Tab-separated table of C-alpha atoms in Angstrom:
chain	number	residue	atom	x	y	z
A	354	UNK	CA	-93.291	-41.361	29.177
A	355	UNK	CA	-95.149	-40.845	25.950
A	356	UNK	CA	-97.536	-38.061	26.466
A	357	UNK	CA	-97.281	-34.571	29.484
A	358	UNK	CA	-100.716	-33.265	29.815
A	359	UNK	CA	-99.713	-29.366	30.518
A	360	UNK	CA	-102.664	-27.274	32.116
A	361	UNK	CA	-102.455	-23.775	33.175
A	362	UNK	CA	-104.931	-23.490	35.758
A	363	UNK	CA	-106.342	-20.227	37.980
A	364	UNK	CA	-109.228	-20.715	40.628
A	365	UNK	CA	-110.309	-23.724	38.361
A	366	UNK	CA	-110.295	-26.234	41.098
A	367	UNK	CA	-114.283	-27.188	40.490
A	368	UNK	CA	-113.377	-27.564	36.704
A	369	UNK	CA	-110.431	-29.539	37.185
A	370	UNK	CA	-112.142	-32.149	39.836
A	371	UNK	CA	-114.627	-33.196	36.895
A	372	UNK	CA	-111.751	-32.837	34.319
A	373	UNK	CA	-109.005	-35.246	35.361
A	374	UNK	CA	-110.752	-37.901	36.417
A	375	UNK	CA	-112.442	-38.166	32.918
A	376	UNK	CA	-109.136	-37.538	31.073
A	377	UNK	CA	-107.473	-40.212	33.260
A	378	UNK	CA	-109.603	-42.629	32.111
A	379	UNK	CA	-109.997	-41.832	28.416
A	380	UNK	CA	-105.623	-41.788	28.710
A	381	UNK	CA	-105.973	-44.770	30.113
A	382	UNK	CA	-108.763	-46.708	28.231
A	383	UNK	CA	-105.842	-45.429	25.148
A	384	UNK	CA	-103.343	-46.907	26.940
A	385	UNK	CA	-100.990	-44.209	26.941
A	386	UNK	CA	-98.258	-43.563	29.688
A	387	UNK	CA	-98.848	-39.836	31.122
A	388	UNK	CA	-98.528	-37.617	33.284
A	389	UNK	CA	-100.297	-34.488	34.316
A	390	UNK	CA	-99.141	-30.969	35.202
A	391	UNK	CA	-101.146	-28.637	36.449
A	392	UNK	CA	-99.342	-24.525	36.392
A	393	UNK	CA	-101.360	-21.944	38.306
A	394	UNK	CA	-100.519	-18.841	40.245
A	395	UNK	CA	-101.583	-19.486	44.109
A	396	UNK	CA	-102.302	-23.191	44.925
A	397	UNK	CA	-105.846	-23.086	46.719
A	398	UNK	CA	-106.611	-26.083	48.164
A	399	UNK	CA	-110.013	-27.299	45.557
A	400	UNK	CA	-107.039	-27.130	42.951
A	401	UNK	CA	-104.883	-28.697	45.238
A	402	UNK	CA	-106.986	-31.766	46.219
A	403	UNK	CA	-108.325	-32.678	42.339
A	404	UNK	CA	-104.456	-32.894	41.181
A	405	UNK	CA	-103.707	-34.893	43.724
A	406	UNK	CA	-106.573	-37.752	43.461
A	407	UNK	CA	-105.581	-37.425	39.486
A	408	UNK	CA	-101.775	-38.195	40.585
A	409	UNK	CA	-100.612	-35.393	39.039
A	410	UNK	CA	-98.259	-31.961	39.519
A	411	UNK	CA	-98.860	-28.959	40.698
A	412	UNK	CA	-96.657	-26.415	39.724
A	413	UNK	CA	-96.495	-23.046	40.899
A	414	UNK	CA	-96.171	-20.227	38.734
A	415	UNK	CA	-93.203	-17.846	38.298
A	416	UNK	CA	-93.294	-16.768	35.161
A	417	UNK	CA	-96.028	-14.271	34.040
A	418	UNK	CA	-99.489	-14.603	32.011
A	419	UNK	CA	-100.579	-17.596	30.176
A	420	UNK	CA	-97.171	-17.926	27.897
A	421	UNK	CA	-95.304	-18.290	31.284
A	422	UNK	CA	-97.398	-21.006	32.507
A	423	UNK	CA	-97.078	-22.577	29.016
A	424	UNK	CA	-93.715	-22.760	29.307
A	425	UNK	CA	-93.159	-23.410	32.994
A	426	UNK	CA	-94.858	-26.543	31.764
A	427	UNK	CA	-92.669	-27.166	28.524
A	428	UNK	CA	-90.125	-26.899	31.007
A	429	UNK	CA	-91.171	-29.685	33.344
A	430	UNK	CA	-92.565	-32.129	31.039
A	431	UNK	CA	-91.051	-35.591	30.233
A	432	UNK	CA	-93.416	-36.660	27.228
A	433	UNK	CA	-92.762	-37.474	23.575
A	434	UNK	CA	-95.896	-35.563	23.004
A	435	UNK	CA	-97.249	-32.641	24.620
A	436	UNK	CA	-100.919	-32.038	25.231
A	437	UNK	CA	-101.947	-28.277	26.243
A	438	UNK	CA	-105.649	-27.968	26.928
A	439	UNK	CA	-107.716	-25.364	29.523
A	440	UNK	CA	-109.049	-26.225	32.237
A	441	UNK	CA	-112.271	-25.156	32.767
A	442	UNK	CA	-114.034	-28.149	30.926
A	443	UNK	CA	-114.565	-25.980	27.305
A	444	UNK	CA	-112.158	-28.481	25.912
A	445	UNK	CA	-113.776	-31.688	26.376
A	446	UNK	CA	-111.101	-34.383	27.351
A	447	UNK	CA	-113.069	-36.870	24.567
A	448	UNK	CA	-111.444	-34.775	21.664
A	449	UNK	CA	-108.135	-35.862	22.971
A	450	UNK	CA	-108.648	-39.225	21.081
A	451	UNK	CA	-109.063	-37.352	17.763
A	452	UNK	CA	-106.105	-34.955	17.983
A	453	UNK	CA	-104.129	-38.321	19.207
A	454	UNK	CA	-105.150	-40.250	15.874
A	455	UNK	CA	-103.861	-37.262	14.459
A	456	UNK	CA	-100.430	-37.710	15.992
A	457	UNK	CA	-98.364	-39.022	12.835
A	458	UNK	CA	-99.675	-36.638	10.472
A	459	UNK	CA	-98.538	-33.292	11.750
A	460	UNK	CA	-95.599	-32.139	14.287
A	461	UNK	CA	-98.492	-29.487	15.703
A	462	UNK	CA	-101.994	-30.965	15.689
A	463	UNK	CA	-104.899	-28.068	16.652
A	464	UNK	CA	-108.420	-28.318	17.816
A	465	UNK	CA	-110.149	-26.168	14.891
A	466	UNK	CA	-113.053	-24.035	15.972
A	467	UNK	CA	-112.942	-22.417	12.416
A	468	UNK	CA	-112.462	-25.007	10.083
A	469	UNK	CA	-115.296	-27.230	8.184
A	470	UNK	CA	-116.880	-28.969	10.966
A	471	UNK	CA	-115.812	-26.841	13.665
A	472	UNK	CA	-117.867	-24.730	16.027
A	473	UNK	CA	-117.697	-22.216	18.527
A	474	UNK	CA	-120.357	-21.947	21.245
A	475	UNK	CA	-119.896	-18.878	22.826
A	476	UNK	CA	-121.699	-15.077	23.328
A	477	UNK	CA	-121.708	-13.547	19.526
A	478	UNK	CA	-120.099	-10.409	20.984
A	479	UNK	CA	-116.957	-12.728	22.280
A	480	UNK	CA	-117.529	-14.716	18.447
A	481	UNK	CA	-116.703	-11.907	16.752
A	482	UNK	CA	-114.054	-11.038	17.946
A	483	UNK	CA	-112.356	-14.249	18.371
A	484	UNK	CA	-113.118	-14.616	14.550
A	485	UNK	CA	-112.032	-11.288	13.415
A	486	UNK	CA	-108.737	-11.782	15.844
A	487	UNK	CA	-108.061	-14.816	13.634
A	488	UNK	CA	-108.807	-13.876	10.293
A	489	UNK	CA	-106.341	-10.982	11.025
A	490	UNK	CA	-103.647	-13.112	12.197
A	491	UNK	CA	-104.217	-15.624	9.355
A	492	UNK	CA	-103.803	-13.223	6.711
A	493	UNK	CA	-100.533	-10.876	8.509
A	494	UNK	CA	-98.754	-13.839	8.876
A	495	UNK	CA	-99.366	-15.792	5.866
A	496	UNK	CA	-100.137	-19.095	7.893
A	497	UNK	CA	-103.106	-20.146	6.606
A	498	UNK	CA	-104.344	-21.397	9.572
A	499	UNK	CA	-107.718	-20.823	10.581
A	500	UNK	CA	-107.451	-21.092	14.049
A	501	UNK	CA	-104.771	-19.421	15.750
A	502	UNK	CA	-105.812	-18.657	19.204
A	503	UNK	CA	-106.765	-22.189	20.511
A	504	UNK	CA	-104.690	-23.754	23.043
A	505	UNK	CA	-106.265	-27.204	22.869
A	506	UNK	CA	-102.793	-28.480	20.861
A	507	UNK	CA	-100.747	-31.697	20.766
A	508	UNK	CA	-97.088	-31.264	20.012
A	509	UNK	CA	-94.674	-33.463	18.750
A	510	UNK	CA	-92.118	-32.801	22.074
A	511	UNK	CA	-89.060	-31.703	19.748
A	512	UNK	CA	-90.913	-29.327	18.230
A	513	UNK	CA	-90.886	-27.220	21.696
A	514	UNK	CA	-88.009	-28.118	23.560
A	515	UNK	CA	-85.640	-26.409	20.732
A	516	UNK	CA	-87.762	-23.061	21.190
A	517	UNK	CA	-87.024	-19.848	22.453
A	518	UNK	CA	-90.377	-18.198	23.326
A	519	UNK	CA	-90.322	-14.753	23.993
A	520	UNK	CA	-94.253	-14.205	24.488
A	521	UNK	CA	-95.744	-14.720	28.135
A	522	UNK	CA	-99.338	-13.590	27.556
A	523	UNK	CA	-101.470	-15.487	24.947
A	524	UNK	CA	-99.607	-14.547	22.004
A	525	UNK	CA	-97.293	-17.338	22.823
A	526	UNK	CA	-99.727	-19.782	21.188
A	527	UNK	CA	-99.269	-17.245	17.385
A	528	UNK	CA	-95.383	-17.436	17.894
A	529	UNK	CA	-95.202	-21.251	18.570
A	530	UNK	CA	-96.808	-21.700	15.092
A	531	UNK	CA	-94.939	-19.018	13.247
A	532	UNK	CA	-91.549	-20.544	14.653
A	533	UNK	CA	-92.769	-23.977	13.688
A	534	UNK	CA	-93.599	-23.085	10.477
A	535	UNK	CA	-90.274	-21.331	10.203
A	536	UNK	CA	-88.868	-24.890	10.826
A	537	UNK	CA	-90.797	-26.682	7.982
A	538	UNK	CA	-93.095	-28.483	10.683
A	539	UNK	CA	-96.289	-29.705	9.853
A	540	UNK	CA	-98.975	-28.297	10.986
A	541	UNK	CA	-102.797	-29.517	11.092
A	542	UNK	CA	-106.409	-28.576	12.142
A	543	UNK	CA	-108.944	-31.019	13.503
A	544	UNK	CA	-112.567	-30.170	13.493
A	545	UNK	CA	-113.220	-29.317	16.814
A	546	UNK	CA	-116.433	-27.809	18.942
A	547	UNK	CA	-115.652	-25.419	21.748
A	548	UNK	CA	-118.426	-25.257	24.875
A	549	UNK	CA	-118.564	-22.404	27.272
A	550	UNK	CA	-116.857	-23.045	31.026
A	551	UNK	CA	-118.687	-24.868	33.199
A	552	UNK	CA	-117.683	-22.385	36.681
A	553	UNK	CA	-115.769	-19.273	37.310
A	554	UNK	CA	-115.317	-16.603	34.871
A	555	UNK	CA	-112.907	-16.192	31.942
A	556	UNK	CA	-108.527	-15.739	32.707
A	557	UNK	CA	-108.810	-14.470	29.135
A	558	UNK	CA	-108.948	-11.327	27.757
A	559	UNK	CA	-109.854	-11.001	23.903
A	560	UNK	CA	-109.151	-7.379	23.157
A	561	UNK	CA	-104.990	-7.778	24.769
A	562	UNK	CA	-104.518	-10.262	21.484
């Protein structure tokens, strides 16, 4: 198995029937062995039925917030790589190619809302924030990384399995980079533009960060 596709998923069952079937066939038109695992809270059955025609997993959740599902998934995986991405279509399965090509230069490879070429398409309220959140978290912890909060990552699969994670909300995603950093890992930022959901509302909530 070379890559685990790891999404946590709540009510996204809409998003995720137009999502795997185009990440299937980019995965496959890349001709990468996969496999796909899906971590949400309740199983409802719109989730339930696009998993299945994708031929993936469903796993149900245990452990709390978004750093439990995160890991539930770590956990579960079988990959040489690991791909987290949402899945309510803001992370377009196309990008997966670039932060593929991406895959022997860094141990950590992020899609970059905030670097040169990036963009975020969002509500400027929500912008702000999001930009002010990682500025902040840049500078504490002397990373300079310029986009800390996005989940759309590919790991190199040792990087993770060694890790203890103590976060379960979406801090998880700062202390996977400051423990892979404390490893000597590389780390790198692809270019990356970020496009609102396409249904439901948010599972995220800026101001907890």
């Amino acid at each position: 198995m070379i890559l685990s596709i790891i999404i946590p998923a709540h009510n996204e069952g809409l998003n995720l029937a137009s999502l795997l079937p185009n990440l299937k066939a980019i995965l496959d038109e890349l001709q990468i062995t996969h496999e796909i695992i899906v971590i949400c809270r309740e199983l409802d059955p719109a989730t339930e039925q696009a998993v299945r025609r994708a031929a993936g997993r469903v796993i149900e959740q245990t452990e709390r917030g978004y750093g439990g599902a995160l890991m539930m998934g770590f956990q579960m995986a079988h990959g040489q790589y690991f791909l987290t991405m949402d899945a309510d279509l803001s992370h377009s399965p196309e990008f997966v190619r670039d932060l593929w090509a991406q895959r022997e230069n860094a141990d950590v490879v992020i899609a970059s809302r905030y670097v040169e070429g990036g963009r975020a398409i969002m509500p400027w309220g929500r912008y702000l924030l999001s930009r002010t959140l990682n500025v902040f978290l840049s500078r504490g912890l002397s990373l300079g990384i310029r986009d800390m909060s996005s989940g759309f990552r590919l790991y190199r699969a040792s990087v993770i399995q060694n890790m203890r994670l103590e976060a379960r909300d979406f801090d998880v995603l700062q202390e996977i980079l400051v423990r892979a950093y404390a490893e000597g890992r590389r780390v790198k930022e692809v270019a990356f533009t970020y496009t609102p959901r396409r249904h439901g509302s948010s599972n995220a909530r800026v101001f907890r960060f």
